[in-house]
Amino acid sequence: MELKSLYNLTYGMYIVSTEFEGKKNGQIANVAGQITNNPIKLFICLNNNNLTTELIKKRKAFSISILSEEANMKLIGKFGFKSGKEIDKFQDTEYITTKDNIPIVKESSLSYLVVDVETELNVGTHTVFIGSLRDANLFENKGNPMTYAYYHLVKGGLTEKNAPTFIENKIKKETIGGNMKKYKCTVCGYIYDPAKGDPDSGIKPGTAFEDIPSDWKCPVCGVTKDMFEPVE
Ligand code: FE
């Protein structure tokens, strides 16, 4: 069996959000889609350990924000690698809410969908939520929707261990040439690639890891430079 075959499936980059009894939360999801047209129904798939999953089970409604390629790693890191059990993800995030208080991330989003859950399917580690489209609209942000492949290849992003598509240690990321070493965050797995730099934090492409200012932080999880190690 060649697990690399799975890599030809395509996914997006979304932020799924909800609210229950005053607690708002949201998370990055890469598995979501429209499954019927009349009426319009959609599905998402979330890890059972995640707070958002817990809240959607109670609230029975959620929003999907479709991220643009411009979305920075700080936003993705906050919604993808941090837990709402520890931080309020919406505190410094640009968002709007539905009339009944469901948050919708506006920052770096091209459009949004609001879904009322009708079916909940427990598939073991994850839950698939299926529901009808209640509302949809475009934000004024322009650009292309970010695909999961773009996130990996261009943004240097890693798969969070709770994502449905995570394959533990089975496929090693291929390293692409260049003389300067790549460095990996030991906390979240983000790889600093000197060829790409970290433009979101003002680090130009072509900057060696050693030349990054000491106050620079991991764009995904926020730890300091000393938490990085060279990639062999
Ligand atoms: Fe990190």
CSV table of C-alpha atoms and ligand atoms in Angstrom, one decimal:
chain,number,residue,atom,x,y,z
A,1,MET,CA,0.0,0.0,0.0
A,2,GLU,CA,1.3,3.4,-0.9
A,3,LEU,CA,0.0,6.0,1.5
A,4,LYS,CA,1.3,8.8,-0.7
A,5,SER,CA,-1.8,8.1,-2.9
A,6,LEU,CA,-3.8,9.9,-0.3
A,7,TYR,CA,-1.8,13.1,-1.0
A,8,ASN,CA,-3.6,13.4,-4.4
A,9,LEU,CA,-6.9,14.1,-2.6
A,10,THR,CA,-7.5,17.9,-2.5
A,11,TYR,CA,-8.6,20.0,0.5
A,12,GLY,CA,-9.2,23.5,1.5
A,13,MET,CA,-8.3,25.7,4.5
A,14,TYR,CA,-11.2,26.8,6.5
A,15,ILE,CA,-12.0,28.2,10.0
A,16,VAL,CA,-15.1,26.5,11.5
A,17,SER,CA,-16.6,28.5,14.4
A,18,THR,CA,-19.5,28.2,16.8
A,19,GLU,CA,-20.8,29.4,20.1
A,20,PHE,CA,-22.6,27.8,23.0
A,21,GLU,CA,-23.8,29.6,26.2
A,22,GLY,CA,-21.5,32.5,25.6
A,23,LYS,CA,-18.4,30.4,24.8
A,24,LYS,CA,-17.1,31.1,21.3
A,25,ASN,CA,-14.5,28.9,19.6
A,26,GLY,CA,-13.2,28.1,16.2
A,27,GLN,CA,-10.6,25.9,14.6
A,28,ILE,CA,-8.9,25.3,11.3
A,29,ALA,CA,-10.5,22.5,9.3
A,30,ASN,CA,-9.3,21.2,6.0
A,31,VAL,CA,-12.1,18.6,5.4
A,32,ALA,CA,-15.4,20.3,4.4
A,33,GLY,CA,-17.6,20.5,1.4
A,34,GLN,CA,-20.9,20.8,-0.3
A,35,ILE,CA,-22.7,17.4,-0.8
A,36,THR,CA,-26.1,18.3,-2.2
A,37,ASN,CA,-27.6,21.2,-4.2
A,38,ASN,CA,-31.3,21.1,-3.6
A,39,PRO,CA,-31.5,21.9,-0.7
A,40,ILE,CA,-27.8,22.8,-0.3
A,41,LYS,CA,-26.2,20.6,2.3
A,42,LEU,CA,-22.6,20.6,3.6
A,43,PHE,CA,-20.4,18.6,5.8
A,44,ILE,CA,-17.4,19.1,8.0
A,45,CYS,CA,-15.2,16.6,9.9
A,46,LEU,CA,-13.7,17.5,13.2
A,47,ASN,CA,-11.6,15.7,15.9
A,48,ASN,CA,-13.6,14.5,18.9
A,49,ASN,CA,-11.0,15.9,21.3
A,50,ASN,CA,-11.5,19.4,20.0
A,51,LEU,CA,-13.4,22.1,21.9
A,52,THR,CA,-15.2,23.2,18.7
A,53,THR,CA,-16.5,19.7,18.2
A,54,GLU,CA,-17.9,19.6,21.7
A,55,LEU,CA,-19.6,23.0,21.2
A,56,ILE,CA,-21.1,22.2,17.8
A,57,LYS,CA,-22.6,19.0,19.3
A,58,LYS,CA,-24.5,21.2,21.8
A,59,ARG,CA,-25.2,24.3,19.5
A,60,LYS,CA,-26.1,22.3,16.3
A,61,ALA,CA,-24.9,25.1,14.1
A,62,PHE,CA,-21.5,26.5,12.9
A,63,SER,CA,-19.9,28.9,10.4
A,64,ILE,CA,-17.2,28.1,7.8
A,65,SER,CA,-14.8,30.9,6.8
A,66,ILE,CA,-13.0,30.2,3.6
A,67,LEU,CA,-9.4,31.4,4.0
A,68,SER,CA,-7.6,33.2,1.2
A,69,GLU,CA,-4.0,32.5,0.2
A,70,GLU,CA,-3.1,35.8,2.0
A,71,ALA,CA,-4.0,34.4,5.4
A,72,ASN,CA,-0.9,34.6,7.6
A,73,MET,CA,0.6,31.9,9.7
A,74,LYS,CA,-0.3,33.7,12.9
A,75,LEU,CA,-4.0,33.4,12.2
A,76,ILE,CA,-3.6,29.7,11.1
A,77,GLY,CA,-1.4,29.0,14.1
A,78,LYS,CA,-3.9,30.5,16.5
A,79,PHE,CA,-6.9,28.6,15.1
A,80,GLY,CA,-5.0,25.5,14.1
A,81,PHE,CA,-2.4,24.8,16.8
A,82,LYS,CA,-3.8,26.4,20.0
A,83,SER,CA,-6.8,25.3,22.0
A,84,GLY,CA,-9.8,27.4,22.9
A,85,LYS,CA,-9.6,25.7,26.3
A,86,GLU,CA,-6.6,27.9,27.0
A,87,ILE,CA,-7.0,31.1,25.0
A,88,ASP,CA,-9.9,33.2,23.6
A,89,LYS,CA,-9.1,32.9,19.9
A,90,PHE,CA,-11.5,35.7,19.0
A,91,GLN,CA,-10.0,38.3,21.3
A,92,ASP,CA,-7.7,39.8,18.7
A,93,THR,CA,-9.3,38.3,15.6
A,94,GLU,CA,-11.5,40.3,13.1
A,95,TYR,CA,-14.9,38.6,13.1
A,96,ILE,CA,-18.7,39.2,12.7
A,97,THR,CA,-21.5,37.3,14.3
A,98,THR,CA,-24.9,35.9,13.1
A,99,LYS,CA,-28.0,37.4,14.7
A,100,ASP,CA,-28.0,34.4,17.1
A,101,ASN,CA,-24.3,35.0,18.1
A,102,ILE,CA,-22.4,32.5,16.0
A,103,PRO,CA,-19.0,34.0,15.3
A,104,ILE,CA,-17.7,34.1,11.7
A,105,VAL,CA,-14.0,34.9,11.1
A,106,LYS,CA,-13.7,37.8,8.7
A,107,GLU,CA,-9.9,38.2,8.8
A,108,SER,CA,-8.2,36.8,5.7
A,109,SER,CA,-11.5,35.2,4.6
A,110,LEU,CA,-13.0,35.3,1.1
A,111,SER,CA,-16.5,34.2,2.1
A,112,TYR,CA,-18.5,32.4,4.7
A,113,LEU,CA,-21.2,29.8,5.1
A,114,VAL,CA,-23.5,29.2,8.1
A,115,VAL,CA,-24.8,25.7,8.5
A,116,ASP,CA,-27.5,24.2,10.8
A,117,VAL,CA,-26.6,20.7,11.8
A,118,GLU,CA,-29.1,17.9,11.0
A,119,THR,CA,-26.9,14.8,11.2
A,120,GLU,CA,-24.0,13.9,13.4
A,121,LEU,CA,-22.0,10.9,12.5
A,122,ASN,CA,-19.4,9.6,14.9
A,123,VAL,CA,-16.6,7.9,12.9
A,124,GLY,CA,-14.3,7.0,15.8
A,125,THR,CA,-11.7,9.6,16.3
A,126,HIS,CA,-13.7,12.2,14.4
A,127,THR,CA,-17.3,13.4,14.0
A,128,VAL,CA,-18.8,14.3,10.7
A,129,PHE,CA,-21.4,17.1,10.9
A,130,ILE,CA,-23.9,17.3,8.0
A,131,GLY,CA,-26.4,20.2,7.7
A,132,SER,CA,-28.3,22.7,5.6
A,133,LEU,CA,-27.0,26.0,4.5
A,134,ARG,CA,-28.7,28.8,6.4
A,135,ASP,CA,-26.7,31.8,5.1
A,136,ALA,CA,-23.7,32.6,2.9
A,137,ASN,CA,-21.9,35.7,1.9
A,138,LEU,CA,-18.8,37.2,0.4
A,139,PHE,CA,-16.3,39.3,2.3
A,140,GLU,CA,-14.5,42.1,0.5
A,141,ASN,CA,-11.2,40.3,0.6
A,142,LYS,CA,-10.0,39.3,-2.8
A,143,GLY,CA,-7.7,36.5,-4.0
A,144,ASN,CA,-7.7,32.7,-4.3
A,145,PRO,CA,-9.0,30.4,-1.7
A,146,MET,CA,-6.1,28.7,0.1
A,147,THR,CA,-5.9,25.0,-0.7
A,148,TYR,CA,-4.3,22.6,1.8
A,149,ALA,CA,-1.5,21.9,-0.8
A,150,TYR,CA,-0.8,25.7,-0.9
A,151,TYR,CA,-0.6,25.8,2.9
A,152,HIS,CA,2.0,23.0,2.9
A,153,LEU,CA,4.1,23.9,-0.1
A,154,VAL,CA,4.1,27.7,0.0
A,155,LYS,CA,3.4,28.5,3.6
A,156,GLY,CA,5.5,25.6,5.0
A,157,GLY,CA,2.7,24.5,7.2
A,158,LEU,CA,2.4,21.1,8.9
A,159,THR,CA,-0.6,18.9,9.6
A,160,GLU,CA,-1.9,19.3,13.1
A,161,LYS,CA,-2.1,15.9,14.8
A,162,ASN,CA,-5.9,16.1,15.3
A,163,ALA,CA,-6.6,16.7,11.5
A,164,PRO,CA,-8.4,13.9,9.8
A,165,THR,CA,-5.6,13.7,7.2
A,166,PHE,CA,-2.7,13.4,9.6
A,167,ILE,CA,-0.4,10.4,8.9
A,168,GLU,CA,2.0,9.9,11.7
A,169,ASN,CA,5.6,9.5,10.7
A,170,LYS,CA,4.6,7.5,7.6
A,171,ILE,CA,5.5,10.1,5.0
A,172,LYS,CA,8.6,12.3,5.6
A,173,LYS,CA,8.5,15.7,4.1
A,174,GLU,CA,10.8,16.0,1.2
A,175,THR,CA,13.5,18.5,1.6
A,176,ILE,CA,14.3,20.8,-1.3
A,177,GLY,CA,17.8,21.8,-2.2
A,178,GLY,CA,19.5,25.1,-1.1
A,179,ASN,CA,22.7,25.6,0.9
A,180,MET,CA,21.1,27.1,4.0
A,181,LYS,CA,19.7,24.8,6.6
A,182,LYS,CA,16.0,24.5,7.4
A,183,TYR,CA,15.0,24.7,11.0
A,184,LYS,CA,12.1,23.0,12.6
A,185,CYS,CA,10.0,24.2,15.5
A,186,THR,CA,10.2,21.5,18.2
A,187,VAL,CA,6.8,22.5,19.5
A,188,CYS,CA,4.5,22.7,16.5
A,189,GLY,CA,6.6,21.2,13.7
A,190,TYR,CA,6.7,24.4,11.6
A,191,ILE,CA,9.7,24.4,9.3
A,192,TYR,CA,11.6,27.6,8.7
A,193,ASP,CA,12.8,27.5,5.1
A,194,PRO,CA,15.5,30.1,4.4
A,195,ALA,CA,14.5,30.2,0.7
A,196,LYS,CA,11.0,31.3,1.7
A,197,GLY,CA,11.8,33.3,4.8
A,198,ASP,CA,8.9,34.4,6.9
A,199,PRO,CA,7.5,37.4,5.0
A,200,ASP,CA,4.5,37.7,7.4
A,201,SER,CA,7.0,38.6,10.2
A,202,GLY,CA,9.2,40.7,8.0
A,203,ILE,CA,11.9,38.0,7.3
A,204,LYS,CA,12.8,38.2,3.6
A,205,PRO,CA,13.2,35.1,1.5
A,206,GLY,CA,16.9,34.2,1.5
A,207,THR,CA,17.5,34.9,5.2
A,208,ALA,CA,19.5,32.2,7.0
A,209,PHE,CA,18.0,31.1,10.3
A,210,GLU,CA,21.1,32.4,12.1
A,211,ASP,CA,20.4,35.9,10.7
A,212,ILE,CA,16.9,36.1,12.0
A,213,PRO,CA,16.6,38.7,14.9
A,214,SER,CA,16.6,37.0,18.3
A,215,ASP,CA,13.1,38.4,19.1
A,216,TRP,CA,11.6,36.5,16.2
A,217,LYS,CA,8.9,33.9,17.2
A,218,CYS,CA,7.5,30.8,15.5
A,219,PRO,CA,4.8,32.2,13.2
A,220,VAL,CA,2.6,29.2,14.1
A,221,CYS,CA,2.8,28.6,17.8
A,222,GLY,CA,4.7,31.6,19.0
A,223,VAL,CA,7.7,30.0,20.8
A,224,THR,CA,11.1,31.7,20.7
A,225,LYS,CA,14.0,30.9,18.3
A,226,ASP,CA,15.8,28.6,20.7
A,227,MET,CA,13.0,26.1,20.4
A,228,PHE,CA,14.1,25.4,16.8
A,229,GLU,CA,16.4,22.7,15.7
A,230,PRO,CA,18.2,22.1,12.3
A,231,VAL,CA,16.5,19.7,9.9
A,232,GLU,CA,18.9,17.0,8.8
B,1,FE,FE,6.0,26.5,16.5
